[in-house]
Structures are given as C-alpha cells and as structure tokens.
Amino acid sequence: MAPMGWGRRRVLLLNATYEPLTALPLRRAVVLVMCGKADVVHGDPAGLTLHAATVSLPVPSVIRLSTYVRVPYRAQVPLTRAGLMHRDRYRCAYCGARADTIDHVIPRSRGGQHSWQNCVACCAKCNHRKADLLLSELGWHLRVVPTAPHGPHWRLLVHSGEADPLWRPYLGVAA
Ligand SMILES: [Zn+2]
C-alpha cells in the first residue's frame, strides 16, 4: 500500500456485540488485528492490502473485537461543529437553506450558552441578519427545537466528521 493517507486514515472499531466503540488510526487497528484481538469485518472498498514481512492483510475499514469490553457510558456528548452539522443535517435552523455556520440562538453577548440546546446550524445570510438579536425581536422561529444528542454513534461522529459509508450500518446513521 502506498504510504499516502496512512497516517490520517481511520478504522471503525466495533465491540464483540457489533456496538460501535471508536474510530482508530489505521496503524492501531492493524496492530489489534495482527495480535488477534480483532477481526476485519470490512476491508477497504478498493481492495487495498498491507504487506508486512510475513503476512498480508486487507486494509481494514471496520474491525470487531474478539472479546467483549465493557465501556463506561459517557452521558454528555461533547459539542463539536461536525456533530452539530450532522444533528441539523446541514440545514439552517431558521430558513432551511444549506447551513455553513453555527448560530447561538440566544447570542453569547446576551448570556446564551455554548451548548447543544442553544446552538444551531445556520446559513450565512440568516446568521448575518440575526447578529446579536433574540428570535422574539426578529419574529423568527426555530424549525426544530435543538436538543443534545445521545447514543454511541455520536461519540464517533464528533471525532470523525463525515464517516466512511461502510460504517453507516453500525452507526445507525440514515444514509
Ligand atoms: Zn437561513
């Protein structure tokens, strides 16, 4: 395999129960497979293969642990741009156009929090018009009430941004 992309490539790690756990750097995923701690569930769609001294291995996209590990549940999903855009499906919370910015519903200058409940995806036009005003001052309404996401796949999305399409069945993400 060409070294290009090696460092940045990530592999979805599943628990023995197929529950998604995290996105690993390729190097660490390969070590788990080589040590017999995980099996390759899906290889690279292009069929790339790694060649080491004595073995060759399909470049993994999804691997699964051989033995179940208990994971402490993290109640609060950290707020990230990638996670927020995914929650709001890249749609502006005010007009429904494609969103490319994040807006604080109650502006930070007016005491609004940087939280899942107060942040929404927003198009540049609405963001500019809204400025430091409250929705009541503009007569605007939210299309959807913003809430904090939960569930295992969110832990992954906040780190991986756009996930590999092969990961989707495991993440419960609508394709
Ligand atoms: Zn808008």
Tab-separated table of C-alpha atoms and ligand atoms in Angstrom:
chain	number	residue	atom	x	y	z
A	1	MET	CA	0.000	0.000	0.000
A	2	ALA	CA	1.205	3.492	-0.758
A	3	PRO	CA	2.067	5.390	2.406
A	4	MET	CA	-0.214	8.228	1.268
A	5	GLY	CA	-3.187	8.549	3.614
A	6	TRP	CA	-1.794	6.013	6.046
A	7	GLY	CA	-1.459	8.487	8.876
A	8	ARG	CA	-4.886	10.052	8.597
A	9	ARG	CA	-6.961	7.032	7.755
A	10	ARG	CA	-9.288	5.786	10.487
A	11	VAL	CA	-10.924	2.452	11.134
A	12	LEU	CA	-14.233	1.852	12.916
A	13	LEU	CA	-13.763	-0.369	15.965
A	14	LEU	CA	-16.788	-2.450	16.965
A	15	ASN	CA	-17.280	-4.267	20.216
A	16	ALA	CA	-17.761	-8.053	20.044
A	17	THR	CA	-21.503	-7.245	20.090
A	18	TYR	CA	-21.139	-5.028	16.959
A	19	GLU	CA	-21.726	-1.891	19.000
A	20	PRO	CA	-19.545	0.917	17.616
A	21	LEU	CA	-16.809	1.978	20.040
A	22	THR	CA	-14.497	4.440	18.403
A	23	ALA	CA	-12.579	5.406	15.295
A	24	LEU	CA	-8.970	4.243	15.478
A	25	PRO	CA	-5.958	5.328	13.465
A	26	LEU	CA	-5.252	2.640	10.856
A	27	ARG	CA	-1.924	1.784	12.458
A	28	ARG	CA	-3.571	0.882	15.788
A	29	ALA	CA	-6.327	-1.082	14.065
A	30	VAL	CA	-3.759	-3.157	12.205
A	31	VAL	CA	-1.932	-3.908	15.461
A	32	LEU	CA	-5.187	-5.182	17.023
A	33	VAL	CA	-5.814	-7.462	14.053
A	34	MET	CA	-2.206	-8.672	13.943
A	35	CYS	CA	-2.331	-9.521	17.677
A	36	GLY	CA	-5.531	-11.482	17.179
A	37	LYS	CA	-7.542	-9.086	19.347
A	38	ALA	CA	-9.834	-8.056	16.494
A	39	ASP	CA	-11.071	-9.367	13.155
A	40	VAL	CA	-11.609	-7.447	9.936
A	41	VAL	CA	-15.347	-7.047	9.272
A	42	HIS	CA	-14.999	-4.916	6.141
A	43	GLY	CA	-11.873	-4.311	4.164
A	44	ASP	CA	-11.042	-1.312	2.087
A	45	PRO	CA	-13.624	-0.926	-0.726
A	46	ALA	CA	-10.797	-0.582	-3.256
A	47	GLY	CA	-9.258	-3.837	-2.009
A	48	LEU	CA	-6.029	-2.297	-0.735
A	49	THR	CA	-3.723	-4.720	1.034
A	50	LEU	CA	-0.951	-4.148	3.547
A	51	HIS	CA	2.184	-6.204	3.126
A	52	ALA	CA	4.393	-6.784	6.138
A	53	ALA	CA	7.384	-9.104	6.442
A	54	THR	CA	5.456	-12.347	6.706
A	55	VAL	CA	1.793	-11.506	6.262
A	56	SER	CA	-0.533	-9.574	4.035
A	57	LEU	CA	-3.712	-8.092	5.396
A	58	PRO	CA	-6.605	-6.299	3.721
A	59	VAL	CA	-6.617	-2.633	4.742
A	60	PRO	CA	-9.488	-2.619	7.235
A	61	SER	CA	-12.391	-0.182	7.244
A	62	VAL	CA	-14.329	-1.865	10.066
A	63	ILE	CA	-12.902	-4.257	12.672
A	64	ARG	CA	-14.516	-6.073	15.577
A	65	LEU	CA	-13.016	-7.027	18.935
A	66	SER	CA	-12.752	-10.760	19.573
A	67	THR	CA	-13.783	-10.324	23.196
A	68	TYR	CA	-16.397	-8.014	24.634
A	69	VAL	CA	-15.165	-4.953	26.503
A	70	ARG	CA	-17.324	-3.036	28.929
A	71	VAL	CA	-17.330	0.674	28.105
A	72	PRO	CA	-18.204	3.337	30.659
A	73	TYR	CA	-21.139	5.286	29.295
A	74	ARG	CA	-20.417	8.918	28.637
A	75	ALA	CA	-23.621	10.805	29.273
A	76	GLN	CA	-22.626	14.113	27.759
A	77	VAL	CA	-21.679	14.181	24.088
A	78	PRO	CA	-19.152	16.978	23.513
A	79	LEU	CA	-20.403	19.771	21.260
A	80	THR	CA	-18.447	19.957	18.020
A	81	ARG	CA	-19.051	21.601	14.687
A	82	ALA	CA	-19.172	18.234	12.880
A	83	GLY	CA	-21.646	16.820	15.393
A	84	LEU	CA	-23.879	19.879	15.288
A	85	MET	CA	-23.958	19.974	11.491
A	86	HIS	CA	-24.854	16.303	11.453
A	87	ARG	CA	-27.653	16.773	14.019
A	88	ASP	CA	-29.153	19.605	11.963
A	89	ARG	CA	-28.416	17.826	8.678
A	90	TYR	CA	-26.569	20.875	7.347
A	91	ARG	CA	-29.863	22.789	7.215
A	92	CYS	CA	-30.327	26.312	8.536
A	93	ALA	CA	-32.469	26.246	11.685
A	94	TYR	CA	-34.315	29.380	10.525
A	95	CYS	CA	-34.858	29.137	6.771
A	96	GLY	CA	-33.905	25.558	5.858
A	97	ALA	CA	-31.212	26.572	3.357
A	98	ARG	CA	-27.847	24.822	3.391
A	99	ALA	CA	-26.066	25.800	6.598
A	100	ASP	CA	-22.422	26.675	6.774
A	101	THR	CA	-22.196	28.488	10.087
A	102	ILE	CA	-23.193	27.903	13.699
A	103	ASP	CA	-25.519	30.322	15.464
A	104	HIS	CA	-26.161	30.797	19.163
A	105	VAL	CA	-29.970	31.078	19.410
A	106	ILE	CA	-29.610	33.326	22.444
A	107	PRO	CA	-26.486	35.294	21.483
A	108	ARG	CA	-23.478	34.812	23.715
A	109	SER	CA	-23.422	38.572	24.229
A	110	ARG	CA	-26.911	38.236	25.771
A	111	GLY	CA	-25.956	35.396	28.092
A	112	GLY	CA	-26.562	32.460	25.740
A	113	GLN	CA	-24.652	29.261	26.446
A	114	HIS	CA	-22.377	27.383	24.078
A	115	SER	CA	-24.457	24.214	24.364
A	116	TRP	CA	-26.323	21.747	22.173
A	117	GLN	CA	-29.589	23.363	23.271
A	118	ASN	CA	-28.508	26.881	22.287
A	119	CYS	CA	-26.505	26.172	19.125
A	120	VAL	CA	-27.961	25.527	15.687
A	121	ALA	CA	-26.706	25.161	12.136
A	122	CYS	CA	-27.327	28.396	10.271
A	123	CYS	CA	-26.857	29.758	6.757
A	124	ALA	CA	-24.532	32.741	6.364
A	125	LYS	CA	-27.430	35.011	5.350
A	126	CYS	CA	-29.559	34.301	8.435
A	127	ASN	CA	-26.518	34.452	10.683
A	128	HIS	CA	-25.668	37.896	9.340
A	129	ARG	CA	-29.245	39.173	9.702
A	130	LYS	CA	-29.681	37.718	13.158
A	131	ALA	CA	-26.500	39.271	14.577
A	132	ASP	CA	-26.972	39.840	18.324
A	133	LEU	CA	-30.763	39.837	18.280
A	134	LEU	CA	-33.175	37.475	20.011
A	135	LEU	CA	-35.686	35.469	17.992
A	136	SER	CA	-38.521	37.413	19.657
A	137	GLU	CA	-37.011	40.659	18.410
A	138	LEU	CA	-36.863	39.344	14.851
A	139	GLY	CA	-40.158	37.450	14.861
A	140	TRP	CA	-38.233	34.329	13.810
A	141	HIS	CA	-38.924	30.758	14.860
A	142	LEU	CA	-36.762	27.658	15.049
A	143	ARG	CA	-37.780	24.902	12.644
A	144	VAL	CA	-36.748	22.294	15.228
A	145	VAL	CA	-36.114	22.590	18.971
A	146	PRO	CA	-32.388	21.919	19.434
A	147	THR	CA	-31.531	19.074	21.806
A	148	ALA	CA	-28.368	17.302	22.912
A	149	PRO	CA	-27.827	14.046	21.022
A	150	HIS	CA	-27.128	10.772	22.773
A	151	GLY	CA	-26.240	7.235	21.802
A	152	PRO	CA	-22.977	5.535	20.929
A	153	HIS	CA	-22.718	6.683	17.330
A	154	TRP	CA	-22.486	10.323	18.414
A	155	ARG	CA	-19.239	9.689	20.225
A	156	LEU	CA	-17.863	8.629	16.873
A	157	LEU	CA	-19.349	11.318	14.705
A	158	VAL	CA	-17.958	14.127	16.790
A	159	HIS	CA	-14.487	12.771	16.112
A	160	SER	CA	-14.772	11.541	12.594
A	161	GLY	CA	-16.801	14.270	10.907
A	162	GLU	CA	-18.032	12.535	7.803
A	163	ALA	CA	-17.919	8.810	8.413
A	164	ASP	CA	-16.922	6.198	5.862
A	165	PRO	CA	-20.132	4.949	4.162
A	166	LEU	CA	-19.164	1.416	5.204
A	167	TRP	CA	-19.568	2.492	8.836
A	168	ARG	CA	-23.154	3.636	8.490
A	169	PRO	CA	-24.935	0.355	9.199
A	170	TYR	CA	-23.111	0.224	12.538
A	171	LEU	CA	-23.670	3.845	13.485
A	172	GLY	CA	-27.416	3.897	12.955
A	173	VAL	CA	-27.000	6.884	10.652
A	174	ALA	CA	-29.552	7.405	7.932
A	175	ALA	CA	-27.674	7.045	4.670
B	1	ZN	ZN	-31.032	30.613	6.897
